[in-house]
XYZ file of C-alpha atoms in Angstrom:
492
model
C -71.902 134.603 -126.352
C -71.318 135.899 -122.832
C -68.034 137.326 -121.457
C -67.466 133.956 -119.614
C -67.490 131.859 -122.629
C -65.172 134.209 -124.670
C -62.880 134.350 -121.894
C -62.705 131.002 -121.682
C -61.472 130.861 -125.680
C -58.348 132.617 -124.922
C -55.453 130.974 -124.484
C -53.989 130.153 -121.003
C -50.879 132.310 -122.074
C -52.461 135.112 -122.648
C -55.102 134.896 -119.782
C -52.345 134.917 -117.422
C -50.738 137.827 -119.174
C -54.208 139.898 -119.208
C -54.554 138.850 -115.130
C -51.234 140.604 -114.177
C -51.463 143.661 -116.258
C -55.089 144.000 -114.651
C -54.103 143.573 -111.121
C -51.612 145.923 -111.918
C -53.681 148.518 -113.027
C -56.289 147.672 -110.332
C -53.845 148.258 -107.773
C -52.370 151.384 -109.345
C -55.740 152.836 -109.233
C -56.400 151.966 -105.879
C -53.254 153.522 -104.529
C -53.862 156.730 -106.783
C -57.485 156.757 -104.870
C -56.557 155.809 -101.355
C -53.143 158.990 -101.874
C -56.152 161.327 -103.327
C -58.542 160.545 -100.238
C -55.295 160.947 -97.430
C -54.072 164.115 -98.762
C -57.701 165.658 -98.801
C -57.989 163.703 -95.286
C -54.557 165.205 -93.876
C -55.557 168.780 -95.503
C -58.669 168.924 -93.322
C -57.332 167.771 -90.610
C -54.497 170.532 -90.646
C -56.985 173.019 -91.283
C -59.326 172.130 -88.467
C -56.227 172.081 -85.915
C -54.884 175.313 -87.832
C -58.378 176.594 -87.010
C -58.574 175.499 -83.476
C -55.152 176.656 -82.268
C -55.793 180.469 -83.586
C -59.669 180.057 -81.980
C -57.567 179.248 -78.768
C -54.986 181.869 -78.934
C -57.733 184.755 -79.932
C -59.382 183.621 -77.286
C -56.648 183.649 -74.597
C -55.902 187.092 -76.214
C -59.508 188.534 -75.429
C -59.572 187.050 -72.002
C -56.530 189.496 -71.438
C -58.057 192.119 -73.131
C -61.363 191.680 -70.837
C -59.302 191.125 -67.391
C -57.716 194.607 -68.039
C -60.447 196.995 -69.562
C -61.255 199.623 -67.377
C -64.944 199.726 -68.927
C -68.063 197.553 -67.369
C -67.621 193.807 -68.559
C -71.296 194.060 -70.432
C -72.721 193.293 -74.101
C -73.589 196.647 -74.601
C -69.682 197.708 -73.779
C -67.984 195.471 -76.455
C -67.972 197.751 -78.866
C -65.957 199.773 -77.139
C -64.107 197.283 -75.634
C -62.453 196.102 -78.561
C -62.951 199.514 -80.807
C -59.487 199.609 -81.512
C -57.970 196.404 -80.043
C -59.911 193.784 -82.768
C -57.820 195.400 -85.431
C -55.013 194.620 -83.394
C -55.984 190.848 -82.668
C -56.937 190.168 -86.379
C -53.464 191.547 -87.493
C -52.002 189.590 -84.985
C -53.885 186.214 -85.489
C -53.981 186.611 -89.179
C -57.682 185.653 -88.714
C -61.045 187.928 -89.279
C -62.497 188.405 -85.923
C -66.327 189.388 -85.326
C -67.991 190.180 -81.989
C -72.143 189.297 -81.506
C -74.544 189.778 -79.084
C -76.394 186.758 -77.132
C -78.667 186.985 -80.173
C -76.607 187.085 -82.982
C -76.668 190.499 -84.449
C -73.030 191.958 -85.468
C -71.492 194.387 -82.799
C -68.147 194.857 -84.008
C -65.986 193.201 -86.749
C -62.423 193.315 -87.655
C -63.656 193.483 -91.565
C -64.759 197.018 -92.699
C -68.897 196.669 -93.167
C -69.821 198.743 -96.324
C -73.448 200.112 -97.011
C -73.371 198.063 -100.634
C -72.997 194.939 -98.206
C -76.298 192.891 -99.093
C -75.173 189.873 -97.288
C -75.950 189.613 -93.025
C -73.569 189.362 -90.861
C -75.564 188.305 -88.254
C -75.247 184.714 -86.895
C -77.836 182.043 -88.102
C -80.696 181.346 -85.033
C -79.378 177.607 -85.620
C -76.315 178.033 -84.528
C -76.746 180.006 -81.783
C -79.280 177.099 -80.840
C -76.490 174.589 -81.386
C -73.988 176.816 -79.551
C -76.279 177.257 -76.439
C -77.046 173.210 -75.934
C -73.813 172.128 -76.608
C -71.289 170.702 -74.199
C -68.201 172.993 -74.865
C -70.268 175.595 -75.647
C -68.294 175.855 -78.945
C -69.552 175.018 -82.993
C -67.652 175.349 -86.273
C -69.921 175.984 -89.100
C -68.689 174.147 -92.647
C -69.658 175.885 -95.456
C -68.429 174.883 -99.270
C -68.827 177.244 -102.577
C -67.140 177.374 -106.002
C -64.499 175.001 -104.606
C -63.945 177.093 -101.495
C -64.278 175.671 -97.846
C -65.254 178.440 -95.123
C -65.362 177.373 -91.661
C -66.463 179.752 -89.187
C -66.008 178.866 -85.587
C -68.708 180.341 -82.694
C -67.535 180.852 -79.122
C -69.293 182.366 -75.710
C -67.231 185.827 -74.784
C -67.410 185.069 -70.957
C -66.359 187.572 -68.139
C -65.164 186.761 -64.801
C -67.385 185.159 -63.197
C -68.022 183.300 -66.129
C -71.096 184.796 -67.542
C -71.915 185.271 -71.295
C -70.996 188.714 -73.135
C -71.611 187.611 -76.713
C -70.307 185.311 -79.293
C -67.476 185.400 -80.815
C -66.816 184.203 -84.426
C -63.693 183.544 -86.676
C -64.454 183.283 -90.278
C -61.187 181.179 -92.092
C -61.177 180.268 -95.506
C -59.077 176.760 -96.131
C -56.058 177.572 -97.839
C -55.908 174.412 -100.645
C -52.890 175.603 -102.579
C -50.259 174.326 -101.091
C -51.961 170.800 -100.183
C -53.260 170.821 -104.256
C -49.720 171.447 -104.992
C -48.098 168.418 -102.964
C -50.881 166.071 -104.467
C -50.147 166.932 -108.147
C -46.355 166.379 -107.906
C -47.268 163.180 -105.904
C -49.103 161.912 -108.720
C -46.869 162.951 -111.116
C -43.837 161.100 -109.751
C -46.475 158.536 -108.857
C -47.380 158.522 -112.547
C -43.467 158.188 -113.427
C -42.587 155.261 -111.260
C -46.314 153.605 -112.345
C -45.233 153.974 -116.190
C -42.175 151.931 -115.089
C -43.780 149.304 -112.931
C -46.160 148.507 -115.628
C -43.307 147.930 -118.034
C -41.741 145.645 -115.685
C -45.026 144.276 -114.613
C -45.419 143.232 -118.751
C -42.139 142.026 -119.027
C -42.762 139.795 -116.138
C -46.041 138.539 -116.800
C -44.242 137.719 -120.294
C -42.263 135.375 -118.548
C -44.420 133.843 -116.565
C -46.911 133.036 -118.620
C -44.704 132.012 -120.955
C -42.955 129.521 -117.898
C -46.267 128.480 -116.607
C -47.926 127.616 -120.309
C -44.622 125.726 -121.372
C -45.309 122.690 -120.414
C -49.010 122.525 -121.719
C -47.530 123.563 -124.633
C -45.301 121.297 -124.779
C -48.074 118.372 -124.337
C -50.350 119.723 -126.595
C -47.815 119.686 -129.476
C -47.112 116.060 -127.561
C -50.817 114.857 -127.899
C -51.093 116.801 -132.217
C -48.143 114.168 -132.717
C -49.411 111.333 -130.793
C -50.781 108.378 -133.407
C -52.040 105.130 -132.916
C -49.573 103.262 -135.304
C -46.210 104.599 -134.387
C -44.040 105.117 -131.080
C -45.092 107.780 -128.889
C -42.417 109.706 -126.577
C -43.262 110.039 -123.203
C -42.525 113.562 -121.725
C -39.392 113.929 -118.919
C -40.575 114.851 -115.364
C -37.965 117.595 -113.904
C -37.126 118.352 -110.331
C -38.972 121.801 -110.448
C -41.576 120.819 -112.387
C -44.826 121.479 -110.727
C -47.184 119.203 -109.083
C -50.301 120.476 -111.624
C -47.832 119.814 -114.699
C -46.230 116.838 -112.817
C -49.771 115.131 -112.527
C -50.816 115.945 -116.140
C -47.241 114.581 -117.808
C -48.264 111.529 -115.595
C -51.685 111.297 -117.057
C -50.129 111.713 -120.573
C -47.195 109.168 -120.084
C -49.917 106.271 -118.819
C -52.078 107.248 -121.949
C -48.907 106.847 -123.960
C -48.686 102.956 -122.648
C -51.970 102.445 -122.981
C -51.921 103.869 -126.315
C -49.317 101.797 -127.294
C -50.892 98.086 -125.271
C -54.395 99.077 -127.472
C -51.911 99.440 -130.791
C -50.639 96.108 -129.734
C -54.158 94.770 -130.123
C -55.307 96.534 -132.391
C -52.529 95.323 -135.065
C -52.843 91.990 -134.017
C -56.866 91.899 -134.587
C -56.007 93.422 -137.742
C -53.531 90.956 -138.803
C -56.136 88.427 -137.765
C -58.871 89.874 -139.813
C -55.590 90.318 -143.169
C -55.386 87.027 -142.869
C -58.684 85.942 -142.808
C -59.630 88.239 -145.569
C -56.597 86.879 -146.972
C -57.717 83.101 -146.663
C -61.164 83.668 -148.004
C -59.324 86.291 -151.008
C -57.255 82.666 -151.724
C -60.098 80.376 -151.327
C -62.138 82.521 -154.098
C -59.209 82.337 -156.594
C -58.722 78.950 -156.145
C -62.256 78.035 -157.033
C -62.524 79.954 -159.489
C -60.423 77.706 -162.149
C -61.821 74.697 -160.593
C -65.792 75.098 -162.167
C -64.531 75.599 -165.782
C -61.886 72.353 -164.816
C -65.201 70.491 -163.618
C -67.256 71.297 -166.450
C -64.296 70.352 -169.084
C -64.281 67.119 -167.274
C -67.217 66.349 -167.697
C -67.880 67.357 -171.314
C -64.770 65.802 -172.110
C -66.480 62.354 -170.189
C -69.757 63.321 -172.630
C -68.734 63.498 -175.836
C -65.427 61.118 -175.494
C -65.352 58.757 -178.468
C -62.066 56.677 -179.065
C -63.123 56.375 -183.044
C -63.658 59.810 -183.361
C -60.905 61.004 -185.972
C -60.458 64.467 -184.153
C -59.477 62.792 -181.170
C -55.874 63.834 -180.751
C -56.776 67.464 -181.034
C -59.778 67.323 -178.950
C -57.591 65.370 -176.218
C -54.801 68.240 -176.866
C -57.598 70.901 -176.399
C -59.371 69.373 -172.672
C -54.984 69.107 -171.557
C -54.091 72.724 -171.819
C -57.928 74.110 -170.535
C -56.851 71.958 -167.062
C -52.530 73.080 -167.567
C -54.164 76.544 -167.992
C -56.225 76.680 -165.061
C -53.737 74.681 -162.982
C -51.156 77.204 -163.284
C -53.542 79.603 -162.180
C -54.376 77.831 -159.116
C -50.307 77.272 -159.184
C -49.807 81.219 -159.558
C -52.647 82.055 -156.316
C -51.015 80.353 -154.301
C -47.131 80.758 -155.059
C -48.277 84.785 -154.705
C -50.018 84.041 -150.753
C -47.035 81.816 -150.443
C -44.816 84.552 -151.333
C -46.978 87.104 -148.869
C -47.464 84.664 -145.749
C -43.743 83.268 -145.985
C -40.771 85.142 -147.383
C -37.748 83.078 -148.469
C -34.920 82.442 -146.278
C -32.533 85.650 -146.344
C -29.064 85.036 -147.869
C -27.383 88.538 -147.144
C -24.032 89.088 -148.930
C -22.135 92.066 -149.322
C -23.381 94.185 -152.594
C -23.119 97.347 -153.942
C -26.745 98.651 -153.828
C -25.739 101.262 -156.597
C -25.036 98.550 -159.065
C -28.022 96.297 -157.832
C -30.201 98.614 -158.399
C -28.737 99.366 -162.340
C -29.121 95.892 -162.396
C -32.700 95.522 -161.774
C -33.781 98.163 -164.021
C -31.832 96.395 -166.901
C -34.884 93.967 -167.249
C -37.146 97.037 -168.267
C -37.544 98.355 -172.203
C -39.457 101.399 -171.239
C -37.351 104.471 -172.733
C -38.244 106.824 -169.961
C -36.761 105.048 -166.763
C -33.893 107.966 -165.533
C -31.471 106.271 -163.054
C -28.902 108.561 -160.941
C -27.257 108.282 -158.279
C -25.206 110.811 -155.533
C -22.289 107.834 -155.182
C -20.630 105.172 -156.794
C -20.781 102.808 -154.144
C -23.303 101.962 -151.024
C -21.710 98.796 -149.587
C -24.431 96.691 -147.184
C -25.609 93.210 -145.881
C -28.649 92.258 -147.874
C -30.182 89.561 -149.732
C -29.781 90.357 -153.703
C -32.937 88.962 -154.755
C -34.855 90.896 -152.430
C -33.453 94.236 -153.627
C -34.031 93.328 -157.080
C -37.452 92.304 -155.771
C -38.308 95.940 -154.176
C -36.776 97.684 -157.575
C -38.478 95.905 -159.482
C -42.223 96.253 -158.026
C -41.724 99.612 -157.357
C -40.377 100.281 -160.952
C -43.641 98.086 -162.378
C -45.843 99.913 -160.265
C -44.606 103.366 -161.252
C -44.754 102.293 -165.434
C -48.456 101.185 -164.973
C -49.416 104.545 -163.336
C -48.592 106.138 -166.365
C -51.367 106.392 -169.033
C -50.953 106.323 -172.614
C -51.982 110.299 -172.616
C -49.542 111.537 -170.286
C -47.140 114.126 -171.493
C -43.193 113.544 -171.271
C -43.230 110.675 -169.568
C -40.787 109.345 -166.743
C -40.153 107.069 -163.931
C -36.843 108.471 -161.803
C -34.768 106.352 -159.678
C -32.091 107.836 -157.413
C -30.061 106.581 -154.694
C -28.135 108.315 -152.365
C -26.974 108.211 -148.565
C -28.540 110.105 -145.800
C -27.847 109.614 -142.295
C -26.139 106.214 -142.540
C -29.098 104.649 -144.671
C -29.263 103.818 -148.515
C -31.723 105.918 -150.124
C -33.570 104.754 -152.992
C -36.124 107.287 -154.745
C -38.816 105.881 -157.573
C -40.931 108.752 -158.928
C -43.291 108.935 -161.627
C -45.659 111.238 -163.446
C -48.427 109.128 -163.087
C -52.572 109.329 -162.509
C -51.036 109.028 -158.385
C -52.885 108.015 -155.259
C -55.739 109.542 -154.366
C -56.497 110.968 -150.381
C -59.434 107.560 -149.621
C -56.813 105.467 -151.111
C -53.439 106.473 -149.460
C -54.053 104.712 -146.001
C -54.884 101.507 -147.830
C -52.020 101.466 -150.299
C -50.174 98.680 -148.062
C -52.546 96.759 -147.016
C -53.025 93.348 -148.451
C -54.844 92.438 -151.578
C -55.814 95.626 -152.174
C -55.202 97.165 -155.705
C -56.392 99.916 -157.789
C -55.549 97.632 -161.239
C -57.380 95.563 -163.056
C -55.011 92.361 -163.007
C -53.119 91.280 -159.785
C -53.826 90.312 -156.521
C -52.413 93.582 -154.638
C -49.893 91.897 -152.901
C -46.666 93.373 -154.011
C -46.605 96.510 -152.279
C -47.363 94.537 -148.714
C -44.389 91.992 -149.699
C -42.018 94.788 -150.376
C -42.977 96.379 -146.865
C -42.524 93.332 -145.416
C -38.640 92.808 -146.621
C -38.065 96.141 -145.851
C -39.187 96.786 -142.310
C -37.215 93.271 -141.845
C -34.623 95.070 -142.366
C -35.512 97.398 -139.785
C -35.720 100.018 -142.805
C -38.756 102.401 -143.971
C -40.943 102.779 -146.753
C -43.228 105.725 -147.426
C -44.577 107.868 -150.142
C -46.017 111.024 -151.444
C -48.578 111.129 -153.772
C -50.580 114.211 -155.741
C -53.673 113.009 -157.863
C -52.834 113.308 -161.745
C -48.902 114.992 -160.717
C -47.562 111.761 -160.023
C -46.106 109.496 -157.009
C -42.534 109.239 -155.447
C -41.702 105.827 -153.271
C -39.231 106.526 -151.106
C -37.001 103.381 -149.710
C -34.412 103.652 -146.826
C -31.939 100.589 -145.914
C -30.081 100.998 -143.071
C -26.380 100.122 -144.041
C -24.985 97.716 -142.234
C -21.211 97.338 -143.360
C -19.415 100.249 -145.414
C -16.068 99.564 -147.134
């Protein structure tokens, strides 16, 4: 994986906070190596002017020196010259001063020569080369050892009328201490006032980042939340929000409405295809009792014989077969008629705490628990449909439990929370498992043998007309808990 690519994992946050630290250090270092280069820049510039303002004074000095001797003004007379005056000059100048002939061989030198001396002192046929075909008949030789610079400066001794004597040279060693010194504390305080830009610098690109990656943030926890079967909320555009974010909240508000037009459809293409699975469902039950009813007809037509003695019972035997299968056609369709059409609400002030007591009344099973957090919930509601929703959610929750199932119970509680009635039902049961849970409402489906599946989808039905919720939680072989909220519409 290159560098790119695992960039490119990391989170805008923290790229942001990784780009300002670097340009931070970048520019740190930069500053550290531009300071490094002017210092050494400055230093050799002070030492080449340093240089060139004793060259000129030494050499205004010797120029007096030569106007005034009373010897011959030739190469051969330097020596004696300057035999006791180029002690004088050095001490004066603070510089080492030698004196050369035209050809480069030492004549006189302010330093004492020793006989252990291995190293010449004579000038280098180069220079003398360089000196003679040069414009200002002047050269400064560089030379740099164990972290020492030398520079030695060569200059024509001229007399009056111009002519050249010798050379003249002025060894100086660069002094680095003092500019070595100024760096250091410079980049120690540099150092010092770094340490605390780059704490600022991290605190800052904290905040940014953090303010810049808000609001995609904010969407992305937006577009986790965002589901096809409930009400999206569309993000706020502020006054400094900017035009990036601005354009992406945009993008995410119009997928919003079009997420919530292609909900639209897509519930009412799936309540076209609930009810056509629904017709055909109805359709199949209904035909099923009419083949045995056809074939009882018949045999009946077959084998009818008014003498027959057994008559009576054998009439008595063809009437219930067709009652019996007639009240299961009767029983399909008061079920779809139940589903497809609810009754007529009569709402009338109840007590939901006693309703509910009232519903479970009709059940023998020993392990219903009912409690509840008040005495009285006072709402608008039809009776029968409460009873209705207790009652299918209590049947439900008694046939999830098996005959095996240790200390058995179905709990029903009812409370109050945030101005709707609660009603709990939770059981011990085989529960739901994970393929099953998104079907659990849908019509005619059913995880029992007997039954058409519609209860559950009634019950959701009454509820949400209610403009109330039901929902569930459900752990495979733990048990279920249905849990009901009515909004309450008139408290005592």
């Amino acid at each position: 994986m290159s560098i790119l690519s695992k960039i490119a994992q990391i989170s805008l946050r923290v790229r942001i906070f990784i780009a300002m630290i670097f340009l931070t250090l970048v520019a740190s270092l930069l500053i550290s190596f531009v300071s490094v280069y002017q210092f050494k820049r400055e230093a050799r510039v002070y030492h080449n002017d340093r240089l060139e303002r004793k060259e000129n004074a030494v050499n205004e000095h010797i120029n007096y020196i030569l106007s005034t001797t009373t010897y011959p003004l030739t190469t051969k007379n330097l020596p004696l010259i300057f035999k006791d005056k180029i002690y004088e000059l050095a001490n004066i100048h603070a510089i080492e001063i030698n004196i050369h002939d035209l050809s480069g061989k030492l004549l006189i030198s302010s330093k004492g020569v020793f006989a252990v001396d291995t190293v010449t002192r004579s000038v280098n046929p180069m220079i003398i080369k360089i000196l003679e075909y040069s414009t200002e008949k002047r050269f400064v030789d560089l030379k740099v050892g164990n972290g020492v610079r030398n520079r030695t400066a060569y200059t024509y001794l001229k007399d009056n009328k111009f002519k050249s004597l010798g050379i003249l040279s002025l060894p100086y060693i660069e002094e680095t201490t003092f500019y070595e010194s100024g760096m250091q504390n410079f980049l120690y305080r540099f150092a010092q006032v770094y340490f605390l830009m780059l704490l600022i610098t991290i605190l800052f690109a904290f905040i940014l980042s953090s303010y810049v990656s808000k609001p995609i943030q904010i969407i992305t926890e937006k577009l986790k939340l965002t589901q096809l079967n409930k009400q999206n909320e569309k993000l706020p555009i502020f006054r400094n929000t900017s035009s990036e974010i601005k354009e992406l909240i945009i993008s995410y508000n119009s997928m919003v409405d079009e997420l919530e037009h292609s909900a639209e459809l897509l519930a009412q293409s799936e309540r076209e295809n609930a009810w056509r699975e629904m017709a055909k469902q109805v359709a199949h039950e209904i035909k099923n009792p009419l083949t045995p009813m056809r074939l009882t007809v018949q045999s009946f037509e077959r084998r009818f014989n008014p003498e027959d003695p057994n008559i009576n019972q054998k009439l008595k035997d063809y009437s219930n077969t067709l009652i019996q299968q007639i009240d299961t056609m009767s029983a399909v369709a008061s079920a779809f008629s139940n589903f497809a059409s609810l009754p007529v609400q009569q709402n009338e002030t109840l007590n939901v705490v006693y309703v509910v007591q009232l519903a479970l009344e009709i059940f023998n099973e020993d392990y219903i628990q009912f409690s509840s957090t008040e005495t009285e919930i006072i709402t608008s509601m039809d009776r029968t449909q409460l009873i209705r929703i207790i009652t299918n959610l209590v049947k439900n929750a008694t046939q999830a439990i098996t005959s095996d199932t240790l200390d058995k119970f179905v709990k029903v509680r009812v409370s109050i929370e945030n101005n709707f009635a609660k009603i709990e039902v939770q059981d011990n049961g085989k529960g739901i498992s994970i393929e099953n849970k998104s079907r659990i409402f849908e019509p005619k489906f059913t995880t029992k043998s007997v039954g058409m599946g519609l209860g559950l989808g009634i019950i959701k039905n009454i509820i949400e007309g209610y403009n109330g919720s039901i929902t569930f939680e459900s752990e495979l072989n733990v048990g279920t808990t249905f849990t009901v909220l009515l909004p309450i519409t008139l408290n005592k």
